[in-house]
Amino acid sequence: METSSSSSNQVPAASKLLLYSYWQSSCSWRVRFALNLKGLPYEYKPVNLPAGEQFSPEFKCLNPLHFVLVLVDGDTVVSDSFAILLYLGDKYPQRLLLPADPRLQALNLQAASIISSSMQPLHMPSVLKYLTEKFGPEESLSWAQSNIEKGFFALEVLLKDFDSRYATGDDVYMLSNLNTQ
């Protein structure tokens, strides 16, 4: 992974969007889907997580947490799929990623929050490793499954009144639809 500077405070120079990503990451998948939905060209920069590339000094200057994913747009660096989706929605409005209706926006944000804060972290290798080391494989799996099921139940209650093609209507929107795919 190459950057255009040796200083840890500077970011790579970019003429187009750069997406530092890992192919199996659900967070990365969400953002790739949104970029393609919006028709935005981007350069895919693979980060090999099993090889530890996220811990390299070059990647640390992009994301000190060492998490994929990272979007670089010129001199703007955004990490976290939720923040990236909001950024793309505001910066590139040619294809809406949130509905115009404030009620539907709130619903999409609620669904995304349930997934990104209550369910998705339980799929992260670092979280699973910690839980397994602390409580053993059987108890950690049972606890994770129970909490993921609670999240799905909350989503079902939240979205129960929608009889539509997608989670919150007949159009694809970034948060509830991309997060639940």
CSV table of C-alpha atoms in Angstrom, one decimal:
chain,number,residue,atom,x,y,z
A,1,MET,CA,0.0,0.0,0.0
A,2,GLU,CA,1.6,3.3,-1.1
A,3,THR,CA,0.8,6.8,0.0
A,4,SER,CA,2.1,10.0,-1.4
A,5,SER,CA,3.7,11.3,1.8
A,6,SER,CA,5.8,10.0,4.6
A,7,SER,CA,4.1,12.1,7.3
A,8,SER,CA,1.5,10.4,9.3
A,9,ASN,CA,-0.7,13.5,9.2
A,10,GLN,CA,-1.1,13.6,5.4
A,11,VAL,CA,-3.2,11.5,3.1
A,12,PRO,CA,-2.6,10.1,-0.3
A,13,ALA,CA,-3.1,12.5,-3.2
A,14,ALA,CA,-6.2,11.4,-5.2
A,15,SER,CA,-7.8,12.4,-8.4
A,16,LYS,CA,-10.7,10.0,-7.9
A,17,LEU,CA,-12.3,8.1,-5.1
A,18,LEU,CA,-10.0,5.5,-3.4
A,19,LEU,CA,-11.6,2.8,-1.4
A,20,TYR,CA,-9.4,0.8,1.0
A,21,SER,CA,-11.3,-2.3,1.5
A,22,TYR,CA,-11.4,-6.0,2.3
A,23,TRP,CA,-13.5,-8.2,0.0
A,24,GLN,CA,-15.2,-10.2,2.8
A,25,SER,CA,-16.1,-7.2,4.9
A,26,SER,CA,-19.8,-6.5,5.1
A,27,CYS,CA,-19.0,-2.8,5.8
A,28,SER,CA,-17.0,-2.7,2.6
A,29,TRP,CA,-19.7,-4.4,0.7
A,30,ARG,CA,-22.2,-1.7,1.8
A,31,VAL,CA,-20.0,1.1,0.5
A,32,ARG,CA,-19.1,-0.6,-2.8
A,33,PHE,CA,-22.8,-1.2,-3.4
A,34,ALA,CA,-23.6,2.5,-2.7
A,35,LEU,CA,-20.7,3.7,-4.9
A,36,ASN,CA,-22.0,1.5,-7.8
A,37,LEU,CA,-25.6,2.6,-7.1
A,38,LYS,CA,-24.6,6.2,-7.4
A,39,GLY,CA,-22.5,5.4,-10.5
A,40,LEU,CA,-19.3,6.8,-8.9
A,41,PRO,CA,-16.0,5.6,-10.3
A,42,TYR,CA,-13.5,4.6,-7.7
A,43,GLU,CA,-10.3,2.7,-7.3
A,44,TYR,CA,-10.4,-0.4,-5.2
A,45,LYS,CA,-7.4,-0.6,-2.9
A,46,PRO,CA,-7.4,-4.1,-1.3
A,47,VAL,CA,-6.3,-4.4,2.3
A,48,ASN,CA,-5.3,-7.9,3.2
A,49,LEU,CA,-6.7,-8.3,6.8
A,50,PRO,CA,-5.4,-11.9,7.4
A,51,ALA,CA,-1.9,-10.7,6.4
A,52,GLY,CA,-2.2,-7.7,8.9
A,53,GLU,CA,-1.9,-4.9,6.3
A,54,GLN,CA,-4.3,-2.8,8.3
A,55,PHE,CA,-1.5,-2.5,10.9
A,56,SER,CA,1.0,-1.0,8.5
A,57,PRO,CA,2.2,2.6,9.1
A,58,GLU,CA,0.7,3.6,5.7
A,59,PHE,CA,-2.7,2.4,6.7
A,60,LYS,CA,-2.4,3.9,10.2
A,61,CYS,CA,-2.2,7.4,8.7
A,62,LEU,CA,-5.6,6.7,7.1
A,63,ASN,CA,-7.3,5.1,10.0
A,64,PRO,CA,-5.6,4.9,13.4
A,65,LEU,CA,-8.1,2.3,14.6
A,66,HIS,CA,-6.7,0.0,11.8
A,67,PHE,CA,-10.2,-0.9,10.6
A,68,VAL,CA,-11.2,-1.2,7.0
A,69,LEU,CA,-12.8,0.5,5.4
A,70,VAL,CA,-11.5,3.9,4.4
A,71,LEU,CA,-12.6,6.2,1.6
A,72,VAL,CA,-10.2,8.9,0.3
A,73,ASP,CA,-11.8,11.7,-1.8
A,74,GLY,CA,-9.1,14.2,-2.6
A,75,ASP,CA,-7.8,15.4,0.7
A,76,THR,CA,-10.8,14.1,2.6
A,77,VAL,CA,-10.4,10.8,4.4
A,78,VAL,CA,-13.5,9.1,5.9
A,79,SER,CA,-13.6,5.8,7.7
A,80,ASP,CA,-16.6,3.8,9.0
A,81,SER,CA,-19.2,2.6,6.5
A,82,PHE,CA,-22.0,4.6,8.1
A,83,ALA,CA,-20.0,7.8,7.9
A,84,ILE,CA,-18.9,7.0,4.4
A,85,LEU,CA,-22.5,6.4,3.3
A,86,LEU,CA,-23.6,9.7,4.8
A,87,TYR,CA,-20.7,11.5,3.2
A,88,LEU,CA,-21.4,10.0,-0.2
A,89,GLY,CA,-25.1,11.0,0.1
A,90,ASP,CA,-24.3,14.6,0.8
A,91,LYS,CA,-21.3,15.1,-1.5
A,92,TYR,CA,-22.7,13.3,-4.5
A,93,PRO,CA,-26.4,13.9,-4.6
A,94,GLN,CA,-27.1,12.5,-8.1
A,95,ARG,CA,-28.7,9.4,-6.7
A,96,LEU,CA,-30.3,9.6,-3.2
A,97,LEU,CA,-29.1,7.2,-0.6
A,98,LEU,CA,-31.8,8.4,1.9
A,99,PRO,CA,-35.5,9.1,1.1
A,100,ALA,CA,-36.6,12.7,1.0
A,101,ASP,CA,-39.4,12.0,3.5
A,102,PRO,CA,-38.1,12.8,7.0
A,103,ARG,CA,-40.2,9.9,8.5
A,104,LEU,CA,-38.6,7.4,6.1
A,105,GLN,CA,-35.2,9.0,6.7
A,106,ALA,CA,-35.6,8.4,10.5
A,107,LEU,CA,-36.7,4.8,9.8
A,108,ASN,CA,-33.7,4.2,7.6
A,109,LEU,CA,-31.4,5.7,10.2
A,110,GLN,CA,-33.0,3.6,13.0
A,111,ALA,CA,-32.6,0.4,11.1
A,112,ALA,CA,-29.0,1.2,10.2
A,113,SER,CA,-28.2,2.0,13.8
A,114,ILE,CA,-29.7,-1.3,15.0
A,115,ILE,CA,-27.5,-3.2,12.5
A,116,SER,CA,-24.3,-1.2,12.8
A,117,SER,CA,-24.2,-0.9,16.6
A,118,SER,CA,-26.1,-3.9,17.9
A,119,MET,CA,-25.6,-6.7,15.4
A,120,GLN,CA,-22.6,-6.1,13.0
A,121,PRO,CA,-20.0,-5.8,15.8
A,122,LEU,CA,-20.8,-9.3,16.9
A,123,HIS,CA,-19.4,-10.5,13.5
A,124,MET,CA,-16.1,-8.8,13.9
A,125,PRO,CA,-13.2,-11.2,14.3
A,126,SER,CA,-11.6,-9.1,17.1
A,127,VAL,CA,-14.9,-9.2,19.1
A,128,LEU,CA,-15.4,-12.9,18.5
A,129,LYS,CA,-11.8,-13.6,19.5
A,130,TYR,CA,-12.2,-11.6,22.7
A,131,LEU,CA,-15.5,-13.2,23.7
A,132,THR,CA,-14.2,-16.7,22.9
A,133,GLU,CA,-11.0,-16.1,25.0
A,134,LYS,CA,-13.0,-14.6,27.9
A,135,PHE,CA,-16.0,-17.0,28.0
A,136,GLY,CA,-15.2,-20.0,25.8
A,137,PRO,CA,-16.5,-20.8,22.4
A,138,GLU,CA,-19.9,-22.2,23.5
A,139,GLU,CA,-20.9,-19.4,25.8
A,140,SER,CA,-19.6,-16.6,23.4
A,141,LEU,CA,-21.5,-18.1,20.5
A,142,SER,CA,-24.7,-18.4,22.5
A,143,TRP,CA,-24.4,-14.8,23.7
A,144,ALA,CA,-23.6,-13.5,20.2
A,145,GLN,CA,-26.5,-15.4,18.7
A,146,SER,CA,-28.9,-14.2,21.4
A,147,ASN,CA,-28.0,-10.6,20.8
A,148,ILE,CA,-28.1,-10.9,17.0
A,149,GLU,CA,-31.6,-12.4,17.3
A,150,LYS,CA,-32.7,-9.5,19.5
A,151,GLY,CA,-31.5,-7.2,16.7
A,152,PHE,CA,-33.4,-9.1,14.0
A,153,PHE,CA,-36.5,-9.0,16.2
A,154,ALA,CA,-36.1,-5.2,16.6
A,155,LEU,CA,-35.8,-4.8,12.9
A,156,GLU,CA,-38.9,-6.9,12.2
A,157,VAL,CA,-40.9,-4.8,14.6
A,158,LEU,CA,-39.5,-1.6,13.1
A,159,LEU,CA,-40.2,-2.6,9.5
A,160,LYS,CA,-43.4,-4.7,10.0
A,161,ASP,CA,-45.7,-2.2,8.3
A,162,PHE,CA,-43.8,-2.3,5.0
A,163,ASP,CA,-45.1,-4.5,2.3
A,164,SER,CA,-42.7,-3.4,-0.4
A,165,ARG,CA,-39.9,-4.5,-2.6
A,166,TYR,CA,-37.2,-3.3,-0.2
A,167,ALA,CA,-37.0,-2.8,3.5
A,168,THR,CA,-38.6,0.7,3.6
A,169,GLY,CA,-40.2,1.1,0.2
A,170,ASP,CA,-39.9,0.3,-3.5
A,171,ASP,CA,-36.6,2.2,-3.9
A,172,VAL,CA,-33.2,1.2,-2.7
A,173,TYR,CA,-31.9,3.5,0.0
A,174,MET,CA,-28.5,3.2,1.6
A,175,LEU,CA,-29.1,2.6,5.2
A,176,SER,CA,-31.8,0.2,5.9
A,177,ASN,CA,-31.6,-1.6,2.6
A,178,LEU,CA,-27.9,-1.7,2.2
A,179,ASN,CA,-27.3,-2.7,5.8
A,180,THR,CA,-29.8,-5.5,5.7
A,181,GLN,CA,-28.7,-7.1,2.5
